[in-house]
PDB file of C-alpha atoms in Angstrom:
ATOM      1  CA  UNK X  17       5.431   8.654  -0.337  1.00 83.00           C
ATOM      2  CA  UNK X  18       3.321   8.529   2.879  1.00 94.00           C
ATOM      3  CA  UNK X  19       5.531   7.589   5.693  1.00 97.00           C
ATOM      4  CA  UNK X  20       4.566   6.829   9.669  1.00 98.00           C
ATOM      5  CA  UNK X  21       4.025  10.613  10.211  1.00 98.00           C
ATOM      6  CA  UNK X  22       1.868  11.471   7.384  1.00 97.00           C
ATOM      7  CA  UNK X  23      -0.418   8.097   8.167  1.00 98.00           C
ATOM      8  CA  UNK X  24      -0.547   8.720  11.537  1.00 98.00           C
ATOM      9  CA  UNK X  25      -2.072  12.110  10.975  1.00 98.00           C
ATOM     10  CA  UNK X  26      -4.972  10.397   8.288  1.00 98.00           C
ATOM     11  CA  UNK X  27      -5.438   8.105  11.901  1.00 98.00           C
ATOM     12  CA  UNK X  28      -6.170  11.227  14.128  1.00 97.00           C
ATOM     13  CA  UNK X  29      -8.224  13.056  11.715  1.00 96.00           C
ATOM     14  CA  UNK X  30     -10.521   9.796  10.868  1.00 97.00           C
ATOM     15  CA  UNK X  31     -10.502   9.388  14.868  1.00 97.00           C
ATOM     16  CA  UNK X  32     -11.469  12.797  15.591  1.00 96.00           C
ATOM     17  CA  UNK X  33     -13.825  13.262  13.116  1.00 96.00           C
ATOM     18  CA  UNK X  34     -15.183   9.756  12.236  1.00 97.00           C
ATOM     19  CA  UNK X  35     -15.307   7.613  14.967  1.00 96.00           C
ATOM     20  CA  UNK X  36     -19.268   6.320  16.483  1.00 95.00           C
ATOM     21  CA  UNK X  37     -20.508   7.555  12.999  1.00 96.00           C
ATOM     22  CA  UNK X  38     -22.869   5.078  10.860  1.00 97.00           C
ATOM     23  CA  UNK X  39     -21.759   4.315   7.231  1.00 98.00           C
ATOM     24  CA  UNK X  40     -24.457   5.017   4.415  1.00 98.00           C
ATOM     25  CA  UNK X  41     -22.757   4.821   1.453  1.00 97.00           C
ATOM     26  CA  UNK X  42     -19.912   3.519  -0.346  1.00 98.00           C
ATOM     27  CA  UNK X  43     -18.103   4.264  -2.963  1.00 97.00           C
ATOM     28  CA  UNK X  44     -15.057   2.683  -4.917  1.00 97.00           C
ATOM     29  CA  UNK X  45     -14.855   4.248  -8.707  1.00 95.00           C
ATOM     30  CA  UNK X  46     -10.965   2.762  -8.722  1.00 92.00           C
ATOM     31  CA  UNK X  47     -11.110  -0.840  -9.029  1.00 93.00           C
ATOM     32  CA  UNK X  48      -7.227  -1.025  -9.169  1.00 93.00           C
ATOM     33  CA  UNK X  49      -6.545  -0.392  -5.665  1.00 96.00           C
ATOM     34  CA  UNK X  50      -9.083  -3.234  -4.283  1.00 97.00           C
ATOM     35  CA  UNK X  51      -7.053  -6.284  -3.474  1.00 95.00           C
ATOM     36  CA  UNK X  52      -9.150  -9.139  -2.735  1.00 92.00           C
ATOM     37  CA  UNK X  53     -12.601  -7.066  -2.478  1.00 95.00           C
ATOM     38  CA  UNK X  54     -14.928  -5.663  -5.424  1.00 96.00           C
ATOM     39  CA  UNK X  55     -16.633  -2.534  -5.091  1.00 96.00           C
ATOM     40  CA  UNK X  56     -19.833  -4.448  -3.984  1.00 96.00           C
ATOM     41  CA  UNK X  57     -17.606  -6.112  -1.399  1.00 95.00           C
ATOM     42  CA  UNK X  58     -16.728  -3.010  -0.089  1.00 96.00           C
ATOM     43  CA  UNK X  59     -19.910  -2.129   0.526  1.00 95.00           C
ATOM     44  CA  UNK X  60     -21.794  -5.471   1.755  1.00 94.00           C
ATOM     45  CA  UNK X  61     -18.994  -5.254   4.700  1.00 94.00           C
ATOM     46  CA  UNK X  62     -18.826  -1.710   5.573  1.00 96.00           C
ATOM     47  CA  UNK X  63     -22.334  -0.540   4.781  1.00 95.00           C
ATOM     48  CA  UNK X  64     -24.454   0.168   7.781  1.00 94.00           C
ATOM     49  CA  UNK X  65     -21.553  -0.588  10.338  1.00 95.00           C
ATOM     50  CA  UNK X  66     -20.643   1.969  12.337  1.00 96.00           C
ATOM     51  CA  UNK X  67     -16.900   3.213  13.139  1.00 97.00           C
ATOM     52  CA  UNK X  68     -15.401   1.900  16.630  1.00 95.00           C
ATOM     53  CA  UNK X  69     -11.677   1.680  15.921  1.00 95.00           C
ATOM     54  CA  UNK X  70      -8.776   3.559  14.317  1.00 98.00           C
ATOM     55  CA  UNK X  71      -5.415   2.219  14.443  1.00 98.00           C
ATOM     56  CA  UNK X  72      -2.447   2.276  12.548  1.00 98.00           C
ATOM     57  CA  UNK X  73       0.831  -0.039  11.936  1.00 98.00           C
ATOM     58  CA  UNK X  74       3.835   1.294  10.254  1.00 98.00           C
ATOM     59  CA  UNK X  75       2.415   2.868   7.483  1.00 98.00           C
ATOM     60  CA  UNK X  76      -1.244   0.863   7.272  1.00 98.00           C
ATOM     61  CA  UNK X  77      -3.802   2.365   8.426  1.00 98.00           C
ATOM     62  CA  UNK X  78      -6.796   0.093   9.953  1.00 98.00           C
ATOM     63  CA  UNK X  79     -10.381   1.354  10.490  1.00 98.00           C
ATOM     64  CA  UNK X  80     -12.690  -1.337  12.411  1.00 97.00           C
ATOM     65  CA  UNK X  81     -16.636  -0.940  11.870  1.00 96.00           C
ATOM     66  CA  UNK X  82     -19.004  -2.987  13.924  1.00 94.00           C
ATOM     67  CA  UNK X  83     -22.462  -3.920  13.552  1.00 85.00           C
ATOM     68  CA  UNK X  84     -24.993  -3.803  16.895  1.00 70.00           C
ATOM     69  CA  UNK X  85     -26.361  -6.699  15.121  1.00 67.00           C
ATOM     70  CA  UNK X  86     -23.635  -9.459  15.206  1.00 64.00           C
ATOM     71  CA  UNK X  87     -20.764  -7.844  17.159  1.00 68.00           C
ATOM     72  CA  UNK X  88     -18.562  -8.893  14.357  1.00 83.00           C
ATOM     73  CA  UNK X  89     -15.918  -6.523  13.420  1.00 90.00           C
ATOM     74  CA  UNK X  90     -14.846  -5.913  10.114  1.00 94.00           C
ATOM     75  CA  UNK X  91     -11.412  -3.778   9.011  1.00 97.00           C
ATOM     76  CA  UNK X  92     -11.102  -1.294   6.239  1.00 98.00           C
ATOM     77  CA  UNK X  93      -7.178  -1.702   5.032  1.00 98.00           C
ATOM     78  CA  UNK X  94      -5.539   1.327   3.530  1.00 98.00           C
ATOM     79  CA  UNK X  95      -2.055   1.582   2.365  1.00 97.00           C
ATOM     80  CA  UNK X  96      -1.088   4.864   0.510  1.00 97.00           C
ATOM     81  CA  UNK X  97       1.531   3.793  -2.024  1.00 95.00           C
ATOM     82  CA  UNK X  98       3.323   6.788  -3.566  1.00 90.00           C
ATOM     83  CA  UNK X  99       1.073   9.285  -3.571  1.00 92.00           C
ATOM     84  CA  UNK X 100      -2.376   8.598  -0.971  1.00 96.00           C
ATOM     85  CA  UNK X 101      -3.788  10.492   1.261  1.00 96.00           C
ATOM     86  CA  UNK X 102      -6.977  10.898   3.476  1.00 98.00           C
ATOM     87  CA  UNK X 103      -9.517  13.452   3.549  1.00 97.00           C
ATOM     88  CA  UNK X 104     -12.704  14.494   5.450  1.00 97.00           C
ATOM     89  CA  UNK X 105     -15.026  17.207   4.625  1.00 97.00           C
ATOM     90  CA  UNK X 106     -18.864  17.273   4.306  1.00 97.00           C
ATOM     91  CA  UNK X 107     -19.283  19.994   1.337  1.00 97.00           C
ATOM     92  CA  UNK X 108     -19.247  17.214  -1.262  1.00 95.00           C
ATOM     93  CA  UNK X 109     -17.764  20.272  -3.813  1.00 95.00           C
ATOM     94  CA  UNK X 110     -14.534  19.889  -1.576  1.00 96.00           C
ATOM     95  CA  UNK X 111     -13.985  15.985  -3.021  1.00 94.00           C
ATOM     96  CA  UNK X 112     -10.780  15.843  -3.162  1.00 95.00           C
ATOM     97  CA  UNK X 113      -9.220  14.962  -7.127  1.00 95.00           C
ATOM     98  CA  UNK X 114      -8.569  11.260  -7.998  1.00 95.00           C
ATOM     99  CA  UNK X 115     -11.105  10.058  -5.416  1.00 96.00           C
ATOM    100  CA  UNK X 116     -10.489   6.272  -4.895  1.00 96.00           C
ATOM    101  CA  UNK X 117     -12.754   5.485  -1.844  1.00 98.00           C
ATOM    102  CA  UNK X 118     -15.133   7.714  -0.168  1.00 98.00           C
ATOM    103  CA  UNK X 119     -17.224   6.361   3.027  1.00 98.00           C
ATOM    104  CA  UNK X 120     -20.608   8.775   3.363  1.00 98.00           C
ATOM    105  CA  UNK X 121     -21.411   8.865   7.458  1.00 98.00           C
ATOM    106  CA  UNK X 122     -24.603   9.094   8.654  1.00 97.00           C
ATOM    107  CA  UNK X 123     -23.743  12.771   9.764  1.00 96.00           C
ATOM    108  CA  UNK X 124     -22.820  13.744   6.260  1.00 97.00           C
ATOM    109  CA  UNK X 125     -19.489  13.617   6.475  1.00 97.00           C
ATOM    110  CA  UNK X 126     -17.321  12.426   3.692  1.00 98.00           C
ATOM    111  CA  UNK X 127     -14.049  10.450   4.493  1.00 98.00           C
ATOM    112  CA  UNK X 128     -12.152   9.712   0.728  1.00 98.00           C
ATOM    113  CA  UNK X 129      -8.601   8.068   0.095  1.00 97.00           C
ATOM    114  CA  UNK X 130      -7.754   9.557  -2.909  1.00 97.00           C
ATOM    115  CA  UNK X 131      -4.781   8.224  -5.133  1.00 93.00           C
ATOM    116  CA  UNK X 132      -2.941  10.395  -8.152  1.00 90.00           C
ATOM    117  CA  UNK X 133      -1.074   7.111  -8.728  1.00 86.00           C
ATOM    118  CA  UNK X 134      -2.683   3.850  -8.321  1.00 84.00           C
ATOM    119  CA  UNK X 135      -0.176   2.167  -6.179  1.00 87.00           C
ATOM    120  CA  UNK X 136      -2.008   1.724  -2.936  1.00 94.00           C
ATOM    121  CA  UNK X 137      -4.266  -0.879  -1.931  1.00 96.00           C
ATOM    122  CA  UNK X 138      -7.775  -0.822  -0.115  1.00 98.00           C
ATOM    123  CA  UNK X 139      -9.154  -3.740   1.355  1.00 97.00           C
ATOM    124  CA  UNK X 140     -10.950  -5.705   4.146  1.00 97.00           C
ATOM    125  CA  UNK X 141      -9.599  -8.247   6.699  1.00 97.00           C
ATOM    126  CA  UNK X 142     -11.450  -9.478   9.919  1.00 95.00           C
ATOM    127  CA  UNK X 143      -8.325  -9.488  11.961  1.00 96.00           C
ATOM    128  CA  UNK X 144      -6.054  -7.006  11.531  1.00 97.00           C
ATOM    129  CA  UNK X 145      -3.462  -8.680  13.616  1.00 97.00           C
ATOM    130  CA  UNK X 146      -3.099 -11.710  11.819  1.00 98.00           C
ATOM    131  CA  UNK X 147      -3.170  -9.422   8.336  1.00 98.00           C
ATOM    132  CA  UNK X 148       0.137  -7.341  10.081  1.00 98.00           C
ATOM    133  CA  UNK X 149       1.584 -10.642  10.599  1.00 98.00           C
ATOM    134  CA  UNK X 150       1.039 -12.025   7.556  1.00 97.00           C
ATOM    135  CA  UNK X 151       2.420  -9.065   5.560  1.00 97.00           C
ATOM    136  CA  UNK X 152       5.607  -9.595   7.616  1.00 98.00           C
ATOM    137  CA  UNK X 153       5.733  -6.412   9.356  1.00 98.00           C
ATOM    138  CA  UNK X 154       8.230  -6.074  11.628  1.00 98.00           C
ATOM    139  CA  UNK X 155       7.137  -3.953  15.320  1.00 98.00           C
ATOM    140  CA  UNK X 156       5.702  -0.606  14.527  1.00 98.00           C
ATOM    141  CA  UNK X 157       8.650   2.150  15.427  1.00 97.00           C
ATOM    142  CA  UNK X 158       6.474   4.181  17.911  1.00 97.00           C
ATOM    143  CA  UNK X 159       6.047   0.945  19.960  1.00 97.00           C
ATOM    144  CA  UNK X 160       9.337   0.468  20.393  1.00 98.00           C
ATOM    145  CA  UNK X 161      11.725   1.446  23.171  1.00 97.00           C
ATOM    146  CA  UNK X 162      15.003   2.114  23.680  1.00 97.00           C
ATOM    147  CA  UNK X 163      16.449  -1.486  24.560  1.00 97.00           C
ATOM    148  CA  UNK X 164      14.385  -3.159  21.770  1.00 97.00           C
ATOM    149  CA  UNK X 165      15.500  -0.717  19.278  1.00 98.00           C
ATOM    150  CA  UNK X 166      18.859  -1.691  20.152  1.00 97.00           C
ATOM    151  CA  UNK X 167      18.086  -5.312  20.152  1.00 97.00           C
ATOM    152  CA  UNK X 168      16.664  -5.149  16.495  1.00 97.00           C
ATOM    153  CA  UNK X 169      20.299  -3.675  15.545  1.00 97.00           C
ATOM    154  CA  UNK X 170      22.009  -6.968  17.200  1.00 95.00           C
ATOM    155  CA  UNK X 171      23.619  -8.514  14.668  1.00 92.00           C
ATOM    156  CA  UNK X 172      22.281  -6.794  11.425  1.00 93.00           C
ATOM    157  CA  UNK X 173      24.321  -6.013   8.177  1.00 88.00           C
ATOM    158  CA  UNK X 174      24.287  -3.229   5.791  1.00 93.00           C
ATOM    159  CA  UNK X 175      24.039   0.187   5.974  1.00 95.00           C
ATOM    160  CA  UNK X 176      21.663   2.217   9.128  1.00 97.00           C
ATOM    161  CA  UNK X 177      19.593   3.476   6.263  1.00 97.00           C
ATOM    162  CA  UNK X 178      18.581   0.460   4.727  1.00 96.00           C
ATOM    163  CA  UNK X 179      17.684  -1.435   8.555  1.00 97.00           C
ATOM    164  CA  UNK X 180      15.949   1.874   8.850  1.00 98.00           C
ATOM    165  CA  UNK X 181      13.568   1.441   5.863  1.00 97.00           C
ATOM    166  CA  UNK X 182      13.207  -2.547   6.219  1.00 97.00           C
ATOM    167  CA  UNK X 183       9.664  -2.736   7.352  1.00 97.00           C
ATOM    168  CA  UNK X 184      11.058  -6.256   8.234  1.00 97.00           C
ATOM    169  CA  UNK X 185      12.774  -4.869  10.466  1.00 97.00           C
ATOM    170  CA  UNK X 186      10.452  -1.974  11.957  1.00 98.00           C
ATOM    171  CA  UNK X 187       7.395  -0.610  10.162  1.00 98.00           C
ATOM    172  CA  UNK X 188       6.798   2.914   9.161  1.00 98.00           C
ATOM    173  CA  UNK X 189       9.740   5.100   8.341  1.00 97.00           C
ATOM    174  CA  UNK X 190      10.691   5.289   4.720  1.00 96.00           C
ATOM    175  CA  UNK X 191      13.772   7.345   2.262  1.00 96.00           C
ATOM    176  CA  UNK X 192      12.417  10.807   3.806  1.00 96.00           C
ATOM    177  CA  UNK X 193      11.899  10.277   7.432  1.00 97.00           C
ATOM    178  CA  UNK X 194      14.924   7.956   7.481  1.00 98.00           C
ATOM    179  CA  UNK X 195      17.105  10.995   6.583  1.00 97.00           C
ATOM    180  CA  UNK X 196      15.603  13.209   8.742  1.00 97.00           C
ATOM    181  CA  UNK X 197      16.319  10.972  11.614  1.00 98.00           C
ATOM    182  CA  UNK X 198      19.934  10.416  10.203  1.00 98.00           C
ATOM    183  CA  UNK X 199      20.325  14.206   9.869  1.00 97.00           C
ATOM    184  CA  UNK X 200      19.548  14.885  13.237  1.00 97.00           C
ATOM    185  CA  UNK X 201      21.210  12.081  14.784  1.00 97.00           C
ATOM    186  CA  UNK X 202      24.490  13.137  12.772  1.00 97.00           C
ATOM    187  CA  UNK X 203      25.219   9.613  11.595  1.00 97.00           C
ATOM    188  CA  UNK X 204      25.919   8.758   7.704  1.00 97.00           C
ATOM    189  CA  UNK X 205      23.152   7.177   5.865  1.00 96.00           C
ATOM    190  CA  UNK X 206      25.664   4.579   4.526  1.00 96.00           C
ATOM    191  CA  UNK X 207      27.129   3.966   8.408  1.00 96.00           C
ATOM    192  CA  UNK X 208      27.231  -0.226   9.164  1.00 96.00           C
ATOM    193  CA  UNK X 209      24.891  -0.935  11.750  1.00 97.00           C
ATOM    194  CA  UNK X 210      27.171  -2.970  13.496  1.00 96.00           C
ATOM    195  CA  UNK X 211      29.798   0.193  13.725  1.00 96.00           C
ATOM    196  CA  UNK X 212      26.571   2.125  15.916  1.00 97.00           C
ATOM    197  CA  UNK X 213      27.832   2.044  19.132  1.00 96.00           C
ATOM    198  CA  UNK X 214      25.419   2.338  22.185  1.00 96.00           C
ATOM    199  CA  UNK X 215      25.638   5.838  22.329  1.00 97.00           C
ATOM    200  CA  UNK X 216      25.270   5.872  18.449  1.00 97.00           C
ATOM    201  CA  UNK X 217      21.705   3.616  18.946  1.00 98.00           C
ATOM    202  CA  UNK X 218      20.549   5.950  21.473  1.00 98.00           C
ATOM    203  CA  UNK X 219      21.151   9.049  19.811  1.00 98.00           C
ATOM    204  CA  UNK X 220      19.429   7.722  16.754  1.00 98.00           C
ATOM    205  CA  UNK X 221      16.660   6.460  18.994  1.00 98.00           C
ATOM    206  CA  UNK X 222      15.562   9.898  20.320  1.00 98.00           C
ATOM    207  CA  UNK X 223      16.039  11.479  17.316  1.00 98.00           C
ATOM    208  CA  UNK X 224      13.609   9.398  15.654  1.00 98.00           C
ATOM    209  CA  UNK X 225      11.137   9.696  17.872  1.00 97.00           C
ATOM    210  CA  UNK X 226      11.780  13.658  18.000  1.00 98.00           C
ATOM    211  CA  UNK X 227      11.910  13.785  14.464  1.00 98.00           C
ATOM    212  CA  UNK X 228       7.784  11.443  14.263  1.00 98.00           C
ATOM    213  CA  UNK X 229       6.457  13.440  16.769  1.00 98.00           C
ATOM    214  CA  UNK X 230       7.547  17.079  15.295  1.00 98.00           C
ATOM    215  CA  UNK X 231       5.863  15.773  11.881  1.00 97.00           C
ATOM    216  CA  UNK X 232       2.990  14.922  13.186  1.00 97.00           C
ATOM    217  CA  UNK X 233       2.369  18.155  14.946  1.00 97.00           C
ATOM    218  CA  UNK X 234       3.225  19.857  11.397  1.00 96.00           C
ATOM    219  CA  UNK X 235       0.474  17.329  10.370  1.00 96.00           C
ATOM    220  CA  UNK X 236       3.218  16.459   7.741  1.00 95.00           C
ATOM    221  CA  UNK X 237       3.117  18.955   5.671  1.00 94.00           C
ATOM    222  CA  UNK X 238       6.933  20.328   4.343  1.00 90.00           C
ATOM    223  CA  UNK X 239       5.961  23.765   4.523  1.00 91.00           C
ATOM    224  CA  UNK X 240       5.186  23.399   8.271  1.00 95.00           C
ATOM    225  CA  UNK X 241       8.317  21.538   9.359  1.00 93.00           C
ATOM    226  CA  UNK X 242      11.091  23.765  11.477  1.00 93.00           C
ATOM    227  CA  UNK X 243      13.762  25.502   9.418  1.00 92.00           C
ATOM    228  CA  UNK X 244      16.474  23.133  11.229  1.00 92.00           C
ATOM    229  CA  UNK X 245      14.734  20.419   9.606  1.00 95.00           C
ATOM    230  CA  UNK X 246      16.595  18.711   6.949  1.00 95.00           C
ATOM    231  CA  UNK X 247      13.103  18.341   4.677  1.00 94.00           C
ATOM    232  CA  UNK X 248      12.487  22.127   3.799  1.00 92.00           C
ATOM    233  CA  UNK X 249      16.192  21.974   2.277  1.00 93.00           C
ATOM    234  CA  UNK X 250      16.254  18.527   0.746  1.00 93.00           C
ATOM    235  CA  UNK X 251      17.890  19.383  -2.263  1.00 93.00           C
ATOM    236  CA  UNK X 252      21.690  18.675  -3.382  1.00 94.00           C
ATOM    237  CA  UNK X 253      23.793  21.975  -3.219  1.00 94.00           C
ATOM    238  CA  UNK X 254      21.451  23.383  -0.486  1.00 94.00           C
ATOM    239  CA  UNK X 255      22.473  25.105   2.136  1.00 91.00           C
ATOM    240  CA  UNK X 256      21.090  26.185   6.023  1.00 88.00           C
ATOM    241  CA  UNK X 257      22.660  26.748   9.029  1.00 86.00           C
ATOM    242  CA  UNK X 258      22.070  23.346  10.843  1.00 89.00           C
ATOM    243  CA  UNK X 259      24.268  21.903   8.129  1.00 90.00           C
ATOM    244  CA  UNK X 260      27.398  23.407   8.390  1.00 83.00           C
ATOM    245  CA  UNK X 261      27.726  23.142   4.759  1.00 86.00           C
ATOM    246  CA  UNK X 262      25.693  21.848   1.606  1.00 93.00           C
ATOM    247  CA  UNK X 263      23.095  19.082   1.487  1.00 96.00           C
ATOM    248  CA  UNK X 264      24.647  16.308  -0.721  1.00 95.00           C
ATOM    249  CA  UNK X 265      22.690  13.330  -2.854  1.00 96.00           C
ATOM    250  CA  UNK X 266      23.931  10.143  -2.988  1.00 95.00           C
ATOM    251  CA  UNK X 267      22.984   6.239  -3.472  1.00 93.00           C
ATOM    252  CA  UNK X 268      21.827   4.391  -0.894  1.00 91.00           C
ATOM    253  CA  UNK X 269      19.688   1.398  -0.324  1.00 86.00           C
ATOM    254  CA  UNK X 270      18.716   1.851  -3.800  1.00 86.00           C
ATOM    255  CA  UNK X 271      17.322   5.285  -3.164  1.00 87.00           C
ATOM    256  CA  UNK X 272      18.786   9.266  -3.414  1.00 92.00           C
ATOM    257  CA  UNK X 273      19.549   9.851   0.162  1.00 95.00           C
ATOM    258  CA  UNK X 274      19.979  13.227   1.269  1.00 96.00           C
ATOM    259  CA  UNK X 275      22.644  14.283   3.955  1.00 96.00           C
ATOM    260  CA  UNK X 276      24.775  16.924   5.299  1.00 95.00           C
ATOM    261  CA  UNK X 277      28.898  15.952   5.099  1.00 94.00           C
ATOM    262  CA  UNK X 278      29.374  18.798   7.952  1.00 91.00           C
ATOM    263  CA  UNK X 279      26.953  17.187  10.055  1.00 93.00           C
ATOM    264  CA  UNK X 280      27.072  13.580   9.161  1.00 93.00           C
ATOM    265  CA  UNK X 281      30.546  13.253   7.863  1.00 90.00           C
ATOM    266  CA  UNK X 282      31.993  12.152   4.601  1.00 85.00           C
ATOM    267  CA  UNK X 283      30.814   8.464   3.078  1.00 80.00           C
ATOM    268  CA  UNK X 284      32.728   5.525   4.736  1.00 77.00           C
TER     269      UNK X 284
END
C-alpha cells in the first residue's frame, strides 16, 4: 500500500514535471474510484485550468488548478488505496495498465493514477484544508517536530505500532514504514507507548524521519532501499546482518508486523 514515502515521490514528480501546464483533456474510464464527482465533473472543474499547486498530507495527495479567468482554485484529491500509483510520460504507448485517471497537459504530457485494485478514491474539493480536517487527519508526520511528536504520545494506550499507523494520530506512515522505523529505532512493534521513555521518543523520532527521507531518495522502490534496511528482507525466517538474527512475523494492530528479536527484543 502507498505510504508517506511513496506519495510524496507521485508529489515531486507531478511538481517537477506538471506544474504551470494547461489541462486539455480528461479522462476517467473507472467510475469506481470517483467519490462525489462523475467523469463529466472531473472534467467541467479541471479542464482548461492550469496546475499551480502540489501538496501532499499523510498519504493524500492534493493538486490545485486555477483558472486566469476567476482566480478560483479547484483541488484534484487522490488517495492510492492498496495498490495506486502516479505516472507521467508523453509517449501515450507508455500508459501505464489499469489507467484510472489521466490529465492530458497542454505540452503533451500525460499524468495517469492508475489502480490494479479499485480501492482508492479521486475527487475534487475547493479547500483542501477543510477536506484534511474533515477526514480527521491527524498532523502530517514530516511537519512534526521533536516535542510535538512527543506530545502526541502523552497519554496514549496500546501498542507504538498501532499510534504509529493511526492517521488520527499522525498521517502518513502505514504496516511497512511503521516497521522500518521500529526496526531501526530497535523498539518492539507491540512496546506500550506509555513504557517509551524520552530517550525511547527521540530515538524513534529520528529514525522516522531517517527512515522517510532514505525512501524517498530510493523514490520508494524496494529494490533501491539500503541492504540495512529492514524492507529488502521482510520476510519471516530471513536473515541480514543488521538483525542479529532472523526476521520474525507476528500480529499486531491487526496486521503481520515484521521485526528482528536481536534487534528489537522478544514480545512483551
Amino acid at each position: 500500500m502507498p505510504e508517506l514515502p511513496d506519495v510524496e515521490v507521485y508529489r515531486r514528480r507531478l511538481e517537477q514535471d506538471a506544474r504551470g501546464r494547461r489541462v486539455t483533456e480528461v479522462h476517467a474510464p473507472v467510475t469506481e474510484l470517483l467519490r462525489e464527482t462523475s467523469p463529466q465533473g472531473l472534467g467541467r472543474r479541471l479542464h482548461g485550468r492550469s496546475l499551480t499547486d502540489v501538496r501532499r498530507h499523510g498519504k493524500y495527495l492534493f493538486a490545485g488548478f486555477s483558472n486566469d479567468d476567476d482566480g478560483d482554485k479547484h483541488w484534484l484529491v487522490l488517495h492510492f488505496g492498496m495498490t495506486g500509483h502516479l505516472e507521467t510520460y508523453h509517449d501515450p504507448d507508455d500508459a501505464p495498465d489499469h489507467a484510472a485517471l489521466t490529465l492530458v497537459l497542454d505540452n503533451g504530457l500525460r499524468a495517469t493514477y492508475a489502480a490494479t485494485r479499485k480501492l482508492g478514491m479521486i475527487g475534487t474539493v475547493d479547500d483542501a484544508d477543510a477536506f484534511i480536517a474533515a477526514q480527521g487527519l491527524g498532523p502530517d508526520i514530516l511537519g512534526l517536530d521533536q516535542s510535538a511528536f512527543a506530545e502526541l504520545a502523552s497519554g496514549r494506550r496500546g501498542g507504538v505500532k498501532c499510534w504509529l499507523m493511526n492517521q488520527e494520530v499522525m498521517a502518513g506512515l502505514g504496516n511497512v514504514y511503521s516497521d522500518e522505523a521500529l526496526f531501526r529505532a530497535g523498539i518492539h512493534p507491540k512496546t506500550a507507548v506509555s513504557d517509551l521513555g524520552d530517550e525511547d521518543l527521540q530515538r524513534l523520532f529520528t529514525a522516522l524521519n531517517e527512515v522517510i527521507a532514505i525512501a524517498v531518495e530510493a523514490e520508494a522502490d524496494p529494490s533501491r532501499m539500503p541492504d540495512d534496511f529492514l524492507l529488502p528482507h521482510r520476510e519471516e525466517g530471513a536473515r541480514f546482518e543488521r538483525c542479529a538474527g532472523t526476521v520474525e512475523r507476528i500480529s499486531a494492530c491487526g496486521r503481520g508486523a515484521f521485526y528482528c528479536p536481536g534487534r528489537q527484543g522478544e514480545t512483551p
